[in-house]
XYZ file of C-alpha atoms in Angstrom:
496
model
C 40.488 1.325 -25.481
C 38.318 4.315 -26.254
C 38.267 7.219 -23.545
C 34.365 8.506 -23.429
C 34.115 12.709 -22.839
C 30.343 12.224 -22.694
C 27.935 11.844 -19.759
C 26.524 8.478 -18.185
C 23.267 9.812 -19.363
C 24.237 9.731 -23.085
C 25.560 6.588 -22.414
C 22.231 5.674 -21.331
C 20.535 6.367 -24.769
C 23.059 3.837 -26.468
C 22.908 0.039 -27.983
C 25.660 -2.361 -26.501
C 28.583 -2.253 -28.783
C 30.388 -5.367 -30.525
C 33.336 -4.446 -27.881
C 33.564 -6.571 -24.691
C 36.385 -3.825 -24.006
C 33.758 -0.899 -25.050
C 30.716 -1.996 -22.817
C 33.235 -2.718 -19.928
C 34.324 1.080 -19.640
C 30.522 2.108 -20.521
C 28.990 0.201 -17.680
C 32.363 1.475 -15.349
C 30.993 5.077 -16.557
C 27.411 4.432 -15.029
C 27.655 2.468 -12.061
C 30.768 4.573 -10.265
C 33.444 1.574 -10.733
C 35.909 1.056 -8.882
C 34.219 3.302 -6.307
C 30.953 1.191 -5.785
C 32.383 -2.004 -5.214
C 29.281 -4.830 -5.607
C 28.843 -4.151 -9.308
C 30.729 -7.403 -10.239
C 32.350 -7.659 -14.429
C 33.082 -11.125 -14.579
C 35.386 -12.012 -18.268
C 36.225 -15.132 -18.971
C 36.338 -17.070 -21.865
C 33.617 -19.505 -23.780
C 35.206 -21.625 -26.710
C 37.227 -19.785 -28.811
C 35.239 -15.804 -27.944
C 35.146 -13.589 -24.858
C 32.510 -13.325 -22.374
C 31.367 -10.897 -19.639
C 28.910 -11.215 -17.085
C 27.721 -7.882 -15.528
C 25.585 -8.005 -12.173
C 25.467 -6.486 -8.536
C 26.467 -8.790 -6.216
C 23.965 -9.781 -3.062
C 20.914 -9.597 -6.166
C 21.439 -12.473 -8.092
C 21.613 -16.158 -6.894
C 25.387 -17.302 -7.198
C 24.952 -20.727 -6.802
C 22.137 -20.322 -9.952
C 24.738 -18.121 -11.840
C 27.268 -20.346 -11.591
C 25.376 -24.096 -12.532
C 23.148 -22.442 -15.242
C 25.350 -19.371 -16.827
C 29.298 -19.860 -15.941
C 29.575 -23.631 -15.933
C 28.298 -24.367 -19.621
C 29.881 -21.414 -20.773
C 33.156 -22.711 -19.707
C 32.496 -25.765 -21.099
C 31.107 -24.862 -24.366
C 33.764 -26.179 -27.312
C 31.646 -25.271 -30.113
C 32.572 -22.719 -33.026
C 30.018 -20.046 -32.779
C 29.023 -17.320 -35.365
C 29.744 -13.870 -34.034
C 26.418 -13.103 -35.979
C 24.071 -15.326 -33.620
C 26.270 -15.949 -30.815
C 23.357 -14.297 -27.953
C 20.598 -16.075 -29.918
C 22.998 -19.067 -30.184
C 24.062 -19.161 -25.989
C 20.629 -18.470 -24.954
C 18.732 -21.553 -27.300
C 21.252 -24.185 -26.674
C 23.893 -23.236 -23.569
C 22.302 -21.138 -20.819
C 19.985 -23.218 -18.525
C 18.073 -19.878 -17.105
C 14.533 -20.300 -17.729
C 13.767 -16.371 -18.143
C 16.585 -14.619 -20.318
C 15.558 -11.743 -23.410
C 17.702 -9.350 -25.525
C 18.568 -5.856 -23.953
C 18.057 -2.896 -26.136
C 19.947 0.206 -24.563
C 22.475 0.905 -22.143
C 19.373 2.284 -20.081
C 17.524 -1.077 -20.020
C 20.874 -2.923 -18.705
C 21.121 -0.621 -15.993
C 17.703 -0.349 -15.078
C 17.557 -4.368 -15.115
C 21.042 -5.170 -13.127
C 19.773 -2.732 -10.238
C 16.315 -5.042 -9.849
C 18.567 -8.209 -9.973
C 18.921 -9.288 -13.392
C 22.035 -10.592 -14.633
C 23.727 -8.897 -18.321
C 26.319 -11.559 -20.889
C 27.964 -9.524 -23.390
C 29.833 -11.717 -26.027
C 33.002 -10.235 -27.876
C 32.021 -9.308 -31.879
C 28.518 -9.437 -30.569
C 26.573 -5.952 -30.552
C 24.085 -7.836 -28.596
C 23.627 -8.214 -24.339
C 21.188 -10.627 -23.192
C 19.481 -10.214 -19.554
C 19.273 -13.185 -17.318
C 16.975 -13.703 -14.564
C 18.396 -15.218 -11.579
C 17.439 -12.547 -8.532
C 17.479 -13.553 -5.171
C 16.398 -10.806 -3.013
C 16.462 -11.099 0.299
C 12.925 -11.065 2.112
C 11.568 -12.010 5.056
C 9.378 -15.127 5.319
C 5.385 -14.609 5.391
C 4.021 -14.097 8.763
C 1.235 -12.915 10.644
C -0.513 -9.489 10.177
C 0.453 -6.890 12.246
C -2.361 -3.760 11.368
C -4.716 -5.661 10.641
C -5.317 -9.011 12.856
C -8.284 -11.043 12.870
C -9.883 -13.622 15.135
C -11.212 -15.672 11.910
C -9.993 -15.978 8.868
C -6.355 -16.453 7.313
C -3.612 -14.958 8.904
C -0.906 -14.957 6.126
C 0.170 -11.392 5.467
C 2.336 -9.019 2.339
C 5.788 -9.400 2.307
C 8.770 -6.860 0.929
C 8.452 -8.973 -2.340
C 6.293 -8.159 -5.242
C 6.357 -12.125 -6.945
C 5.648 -13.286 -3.401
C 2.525 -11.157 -3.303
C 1.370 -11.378 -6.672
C 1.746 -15.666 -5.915
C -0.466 -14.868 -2.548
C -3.182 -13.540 -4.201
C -3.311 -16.322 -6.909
C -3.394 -18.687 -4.251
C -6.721 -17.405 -3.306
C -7.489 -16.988 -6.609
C -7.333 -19.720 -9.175
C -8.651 -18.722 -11.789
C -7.337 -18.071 -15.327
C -9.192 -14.689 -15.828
C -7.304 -13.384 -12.768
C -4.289 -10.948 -14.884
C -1.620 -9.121 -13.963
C 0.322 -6.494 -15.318
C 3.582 -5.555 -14.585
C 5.285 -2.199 -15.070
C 7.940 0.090 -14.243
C 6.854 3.463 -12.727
C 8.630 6.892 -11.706
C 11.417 8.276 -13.548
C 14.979 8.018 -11.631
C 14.312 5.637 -9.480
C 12.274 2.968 -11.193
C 9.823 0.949 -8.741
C 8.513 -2.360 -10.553
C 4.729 -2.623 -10.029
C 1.679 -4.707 -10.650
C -1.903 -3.802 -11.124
C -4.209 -7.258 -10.754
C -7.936 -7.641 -11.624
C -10.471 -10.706 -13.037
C -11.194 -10.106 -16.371
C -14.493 -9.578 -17.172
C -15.597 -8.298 -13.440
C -13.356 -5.288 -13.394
C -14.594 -2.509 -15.266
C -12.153 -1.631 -17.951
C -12.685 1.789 -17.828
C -11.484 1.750 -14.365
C -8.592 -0.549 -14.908
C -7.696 1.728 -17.599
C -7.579 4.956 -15.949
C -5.612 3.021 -13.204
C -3.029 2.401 -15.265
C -2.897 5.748 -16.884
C -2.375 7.473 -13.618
C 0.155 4.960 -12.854
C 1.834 5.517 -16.225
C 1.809 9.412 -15.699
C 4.037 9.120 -12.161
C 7.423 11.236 -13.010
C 8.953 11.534 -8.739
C 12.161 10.413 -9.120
C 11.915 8.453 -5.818
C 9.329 6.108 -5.188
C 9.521 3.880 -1.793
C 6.374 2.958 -1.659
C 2.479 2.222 -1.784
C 1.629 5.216 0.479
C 3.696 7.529 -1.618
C 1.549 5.962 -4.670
C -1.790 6.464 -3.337
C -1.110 10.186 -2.907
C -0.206 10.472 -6.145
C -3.004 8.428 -7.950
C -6.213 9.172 -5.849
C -8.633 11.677 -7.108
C -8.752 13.740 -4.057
C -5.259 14.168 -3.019
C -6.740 17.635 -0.503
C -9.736 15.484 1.117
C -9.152 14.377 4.863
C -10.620 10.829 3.955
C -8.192 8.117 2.037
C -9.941 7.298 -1.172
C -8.023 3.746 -1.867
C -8.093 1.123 0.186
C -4.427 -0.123 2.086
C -4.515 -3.435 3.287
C -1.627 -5.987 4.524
C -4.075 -9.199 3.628
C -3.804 -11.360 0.665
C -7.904 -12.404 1.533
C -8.882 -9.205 1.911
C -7.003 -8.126 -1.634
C -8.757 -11.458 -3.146
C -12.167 -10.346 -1.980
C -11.967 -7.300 -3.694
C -11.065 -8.676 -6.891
C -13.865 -10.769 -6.565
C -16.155 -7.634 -6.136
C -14.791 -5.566 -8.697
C -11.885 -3.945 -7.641
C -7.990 -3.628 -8.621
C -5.212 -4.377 -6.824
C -2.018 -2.517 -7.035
C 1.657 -4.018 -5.828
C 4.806 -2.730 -5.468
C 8.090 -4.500 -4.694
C 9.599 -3.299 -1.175
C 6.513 -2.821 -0.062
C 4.074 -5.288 2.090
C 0.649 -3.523 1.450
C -1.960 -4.074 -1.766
C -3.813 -0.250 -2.834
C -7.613 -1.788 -3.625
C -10.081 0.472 -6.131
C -12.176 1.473 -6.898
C -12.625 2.281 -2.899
C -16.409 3.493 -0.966
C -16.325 4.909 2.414
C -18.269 1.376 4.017
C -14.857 -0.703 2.227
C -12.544 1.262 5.577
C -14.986 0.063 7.882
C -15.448 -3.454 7.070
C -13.129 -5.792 8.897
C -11.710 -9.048 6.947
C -13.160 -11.528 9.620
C -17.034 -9.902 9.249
C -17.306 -12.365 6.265
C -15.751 -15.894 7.865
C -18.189 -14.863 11.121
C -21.539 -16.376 11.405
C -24.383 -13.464 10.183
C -25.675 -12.634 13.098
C -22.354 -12.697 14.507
C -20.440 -10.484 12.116
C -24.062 -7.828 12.222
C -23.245 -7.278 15.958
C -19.709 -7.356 15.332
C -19.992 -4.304 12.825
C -22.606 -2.903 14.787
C -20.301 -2.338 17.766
C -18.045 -0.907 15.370
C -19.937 1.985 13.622
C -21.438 2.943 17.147
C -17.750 3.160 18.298
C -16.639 5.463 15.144
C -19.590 7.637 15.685
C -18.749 8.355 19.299
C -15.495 8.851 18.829
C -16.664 11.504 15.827
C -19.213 12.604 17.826
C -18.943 12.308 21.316
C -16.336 15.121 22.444
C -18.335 18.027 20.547
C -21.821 16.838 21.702
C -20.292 17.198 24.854
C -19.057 20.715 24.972
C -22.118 21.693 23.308
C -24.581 20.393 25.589
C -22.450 21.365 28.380
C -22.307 25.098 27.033
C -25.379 25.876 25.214
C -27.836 23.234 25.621
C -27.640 22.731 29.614
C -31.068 22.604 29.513
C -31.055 18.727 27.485
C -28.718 17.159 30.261
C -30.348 15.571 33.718
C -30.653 17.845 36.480
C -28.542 15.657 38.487
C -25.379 15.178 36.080
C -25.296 18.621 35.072
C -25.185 18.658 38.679
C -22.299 16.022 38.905
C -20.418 17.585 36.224
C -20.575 21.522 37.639
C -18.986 19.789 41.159
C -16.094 17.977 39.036
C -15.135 21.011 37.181
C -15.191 23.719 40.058
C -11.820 23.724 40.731
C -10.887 23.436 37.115
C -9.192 26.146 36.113
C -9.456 26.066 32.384
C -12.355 26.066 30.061
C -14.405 23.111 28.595
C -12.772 23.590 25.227
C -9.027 24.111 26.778
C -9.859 20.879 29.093
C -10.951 18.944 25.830
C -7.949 19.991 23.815
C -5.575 18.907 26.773
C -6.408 15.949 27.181
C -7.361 15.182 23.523
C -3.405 15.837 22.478
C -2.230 14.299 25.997
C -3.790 10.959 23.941
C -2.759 11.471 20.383
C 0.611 11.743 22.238
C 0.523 8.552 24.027
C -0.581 6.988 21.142
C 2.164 8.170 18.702
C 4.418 7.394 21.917
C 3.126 3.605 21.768
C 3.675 3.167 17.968
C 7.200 3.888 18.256
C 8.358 3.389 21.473
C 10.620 0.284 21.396
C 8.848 -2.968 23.186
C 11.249 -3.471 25.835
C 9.759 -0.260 27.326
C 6.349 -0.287 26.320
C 4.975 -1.355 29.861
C 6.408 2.146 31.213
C 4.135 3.940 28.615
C 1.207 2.385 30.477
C 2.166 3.414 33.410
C 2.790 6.921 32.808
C -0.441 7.582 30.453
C -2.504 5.226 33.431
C -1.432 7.235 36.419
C 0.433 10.779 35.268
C -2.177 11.439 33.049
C -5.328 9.888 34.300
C -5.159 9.647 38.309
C -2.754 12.346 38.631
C -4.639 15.256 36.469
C -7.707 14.683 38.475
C -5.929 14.712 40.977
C -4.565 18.186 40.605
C -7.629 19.120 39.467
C -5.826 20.004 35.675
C -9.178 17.450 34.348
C -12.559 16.620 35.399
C -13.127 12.792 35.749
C -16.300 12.803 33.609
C -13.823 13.937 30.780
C -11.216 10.911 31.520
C -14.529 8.920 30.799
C -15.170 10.662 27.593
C -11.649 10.857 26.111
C -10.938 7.305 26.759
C -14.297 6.030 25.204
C -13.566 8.414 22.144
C -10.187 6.612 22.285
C -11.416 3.284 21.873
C -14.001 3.923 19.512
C -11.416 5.092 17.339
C -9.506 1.913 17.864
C -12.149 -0.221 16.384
C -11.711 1.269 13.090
C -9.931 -1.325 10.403
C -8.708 1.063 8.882
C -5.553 2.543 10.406
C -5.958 5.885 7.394
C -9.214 6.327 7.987
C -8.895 6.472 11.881
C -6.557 9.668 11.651
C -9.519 11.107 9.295
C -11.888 10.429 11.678
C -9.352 12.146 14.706
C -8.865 15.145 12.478
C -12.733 15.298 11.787
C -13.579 15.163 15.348
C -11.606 18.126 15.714
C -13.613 20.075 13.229
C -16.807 18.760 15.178
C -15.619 19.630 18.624
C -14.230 23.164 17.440
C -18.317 23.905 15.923
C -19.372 22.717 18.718
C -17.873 25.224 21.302
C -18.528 28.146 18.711
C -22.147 27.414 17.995
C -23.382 24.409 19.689
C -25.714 21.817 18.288
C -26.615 23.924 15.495
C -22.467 23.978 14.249
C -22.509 20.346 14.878
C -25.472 19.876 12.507
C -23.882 22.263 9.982
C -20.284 20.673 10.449
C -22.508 17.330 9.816
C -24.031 18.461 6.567
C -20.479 19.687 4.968
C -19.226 16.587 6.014
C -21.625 14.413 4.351
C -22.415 16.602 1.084
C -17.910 16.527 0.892
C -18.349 12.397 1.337
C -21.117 12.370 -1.122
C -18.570 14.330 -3.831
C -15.613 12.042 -3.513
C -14.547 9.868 -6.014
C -12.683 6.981 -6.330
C -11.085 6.615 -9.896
C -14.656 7.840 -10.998
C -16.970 5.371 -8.795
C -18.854 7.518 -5.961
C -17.580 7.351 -2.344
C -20.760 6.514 -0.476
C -22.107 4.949 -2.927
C -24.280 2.148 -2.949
C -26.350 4.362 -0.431
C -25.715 7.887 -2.086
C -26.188 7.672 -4.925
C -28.028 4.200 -3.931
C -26.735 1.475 -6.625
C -27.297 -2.359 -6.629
C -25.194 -3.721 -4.661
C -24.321 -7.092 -2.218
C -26.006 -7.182 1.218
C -23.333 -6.470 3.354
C -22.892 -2.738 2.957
C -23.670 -1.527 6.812
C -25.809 -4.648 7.765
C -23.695 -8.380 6.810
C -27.047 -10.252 5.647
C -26.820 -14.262 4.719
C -24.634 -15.015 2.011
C -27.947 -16.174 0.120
C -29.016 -12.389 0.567
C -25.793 -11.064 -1.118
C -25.893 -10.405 -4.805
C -22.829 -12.338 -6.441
C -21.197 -9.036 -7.543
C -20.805 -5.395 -6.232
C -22.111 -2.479 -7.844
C -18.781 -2.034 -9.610
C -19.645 -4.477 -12.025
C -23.699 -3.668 -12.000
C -22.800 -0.537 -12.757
C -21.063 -1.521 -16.193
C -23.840 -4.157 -17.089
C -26.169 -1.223 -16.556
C -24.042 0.762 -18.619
C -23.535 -1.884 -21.111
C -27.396 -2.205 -21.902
């Protein structure tokens, strides 16, 4: 038995050798045996040669492993040419539907730690991979970020083929592909980019995969760690690909254009090319009567526009601009704020972070105690600051409206853009009133109107204006939309 002086890297870099003996010490050089004790080497033997089965136990299906692999091994009586004995098990023994030929010591480990199951045969230089995984996952359920009061309400799971077989369930079509690949460098994540042939734009699709390609973290746990590291804009405030939990929602933008990106452990889908008007659209607006989604969405950009707006108008008016406000609630709010011992702008900022806290508080507070949350934002923080006179009542009013607009959002990314815009509003507003608001306004927009998304504009189709469907800001009729989105307009136009 050969004693190995090199690194498990090197062995990494090598072809299986003809050695059942050889690859045994080899793989007990990578994986840390006998210390890490659910890397199973199974040997037995299969007519008149030796066999070995390499796999980490908990990842593969036993019951599978042992009908389809061990059994007709065993059983096997046949003389077998060391020459094609892995072409010669996997034609006319094994009864896994999905087995190939391993190349390097650095495929086999890369494949046994997602699941797959490695034979080695003795005088064989040859491994072959078998699929049997059986990770374990829970079952699909409801959405939990993203509920609706129409529509499906199947959600993601931890499991990439589960996903990928979600989406094809809404989409049956044969020009529907998907690729699979392996991204990062240490730890390997599997992932899968979707899109319909011949609606995507290439281009697009292309660069996708190039940026997904070009990912070299050694750790990669996730979607949200992938859309940092893909979008164009990594410094902008405002998430430039869409996150969603919804196998619908992930169909409809397929339909329209877009790419879908999946990741195994993960149970989101990263949609792009993304605009600014995809974060505010809710998945029930569609499966809504017209006139019924149109107020619907209506409600909504009126709530994400106070909650933008609604704390800096205030301190400006309030400040600079008495002059705009009734005479008799300028009159109402001098008498709630005369025993207030702080400024507008300290006020504001109190009570602001006193709700960002209760918020974070409610996301992770366990359930069993969640009702105690309520009480203590309710009366601690509401009754009891007006009380002491820490906050004027008119600003309760104000902060919890801003709240709730800022609830409506779909999108749970771009609500903490929003919260950290409104901060740059209200901060303008108590320098320089109206005027900063209507210069924080116009940076705003003209830094909305230069994002990209993998090359497609931001607020496009209203700037630049582009054709487009009919349910942009307003949801028209269906027989108003246009059948595509200006995804795919764009590359007819381009194509002419």
């Amino acid at each position: 038995m050969p004693d190995f002086f090199y690194s498990a890297e090197e062995i990494l870099r090598e072809k299986p050798a003809n050695s059942i003996g050889e690859n045994r010490e080899k793989l007990k050089k990578i994986f840390h045996i006998p210390q890490n004790m659910d890397v199973c080497l199974k040997e037995f033997k299969a007519s008149d040669f030796d066999v070995m089965l390499a796999y980490i136990d908990g990842l593969v299906d036993s019951e599978k492993l042992s009908e389809a692999v061990i059994k007709p091994l065993i059983e096997l009586k046949e003389d077998v040419s060391p020459d094609d004995r892995i072409g010669f098990l996997k034609t006319h023994v094994l009864y896994a539907p999905q087995t190939s030929a391993a190349e390097s010591f650095g495929d086999i480990s890369r494949e046994m730690l997602s699941g797959i199951c490695v034979l080695f045969a003795d005088n064989c230089d040859q491994a072959l991979f078998i699929d049997l995984r059986r990770f374990p996952h829970r079952p699909v359920n409801r959405t939990n970020n993203e509920s609706v009061v129409l529509g499906s309400q199947e959600g993601f799971v931890e499991n990439i083929r589960m996903n990928i077989s979600l989406i094809r369930k809404n989409i049956r079509s044969a020009d529907l592909v998907t690729e699979i690949m392996d991204i990062g460098s240490k730890n390997r994540t599997k992932a899968a980019i979707m899109y319909i042939d011949g609606t995507a734009d290439m281009e697009i699709v292309n660069e996708a995969k190039r940026r997904l390609k070009a990912i070299s973290d050694e750790t990669l746990m996730g979607t949200g760690q992938i859309q940092q590291l893909i979008e164009d804009h990594p410094m902008s405030i405002l998430p430039q690909i869409l996150q969603t939990e919804r196998p619908d929602r992930a169909a409809a933008g397929l339909y329209e254009g877009q790419f879908a990106i999946l990741t195994d452990n993960s149970p989101y889908a990263l949609l792009g090319p993304s605009t600014i008007f995809h974060f505010i659209h809710a998945s029930d607006d569609s499966f809504m009567r017209w006139q019924y989604g149109m107020f619907v969405r209506l409600i909504r950009i009126l709530g994400i526009v106070l909650s933008l707006m609604l704390p800096g108008m205030y301190i400006a008016l309030t400040q600079f601009h008495s002059h705009l406000i009734p005479m008799n609630l300028i009159s109402s709010i001098s008498e709630a704020r005369a025993n207030v011992p702080f400024s507008i702008l300290g006020e504001i900022l109190f009570m602001e972070f006193s709700f960002h806290l209760i918020n974070e508080a409610g996301t992770r507070i366990p359930s069993q105690i969640g009702s105690a949350l309520g009480i203590v934002g309710a009366l601690i923080l509401g009754q009891a600051a007006v009380t002491a006179n820490i906050a004027s009542p008119i600003l309760i009013i104000i902060v919890a409206i801003t709240g709730l607009g800022n609830f409506v959002i779909p999108s749970y990314s771009l609500s903490i853009g929003i919260q950290i815009s409104r901060l740059l509003i209200l901060f303008a507003g108590a320098a320089f009133g109206l005027y900063g608001i209507v210069i924080a306004l116009f940076l705003m927009s003209v830094s909305v109107c230069a994002l990209r998304s993998f090359g497609a504009p931001y607020a496009s189709p209203i700037a630049p204006k582009r054709p487009g469907k009919g349910n942009v800001i307003f949801r028209m009729p269906f027989g108003f939309q246009r059948k595509g989105a200006f995804f795919e307009k764009r590359k007819e136009e381009n194509s002419i």
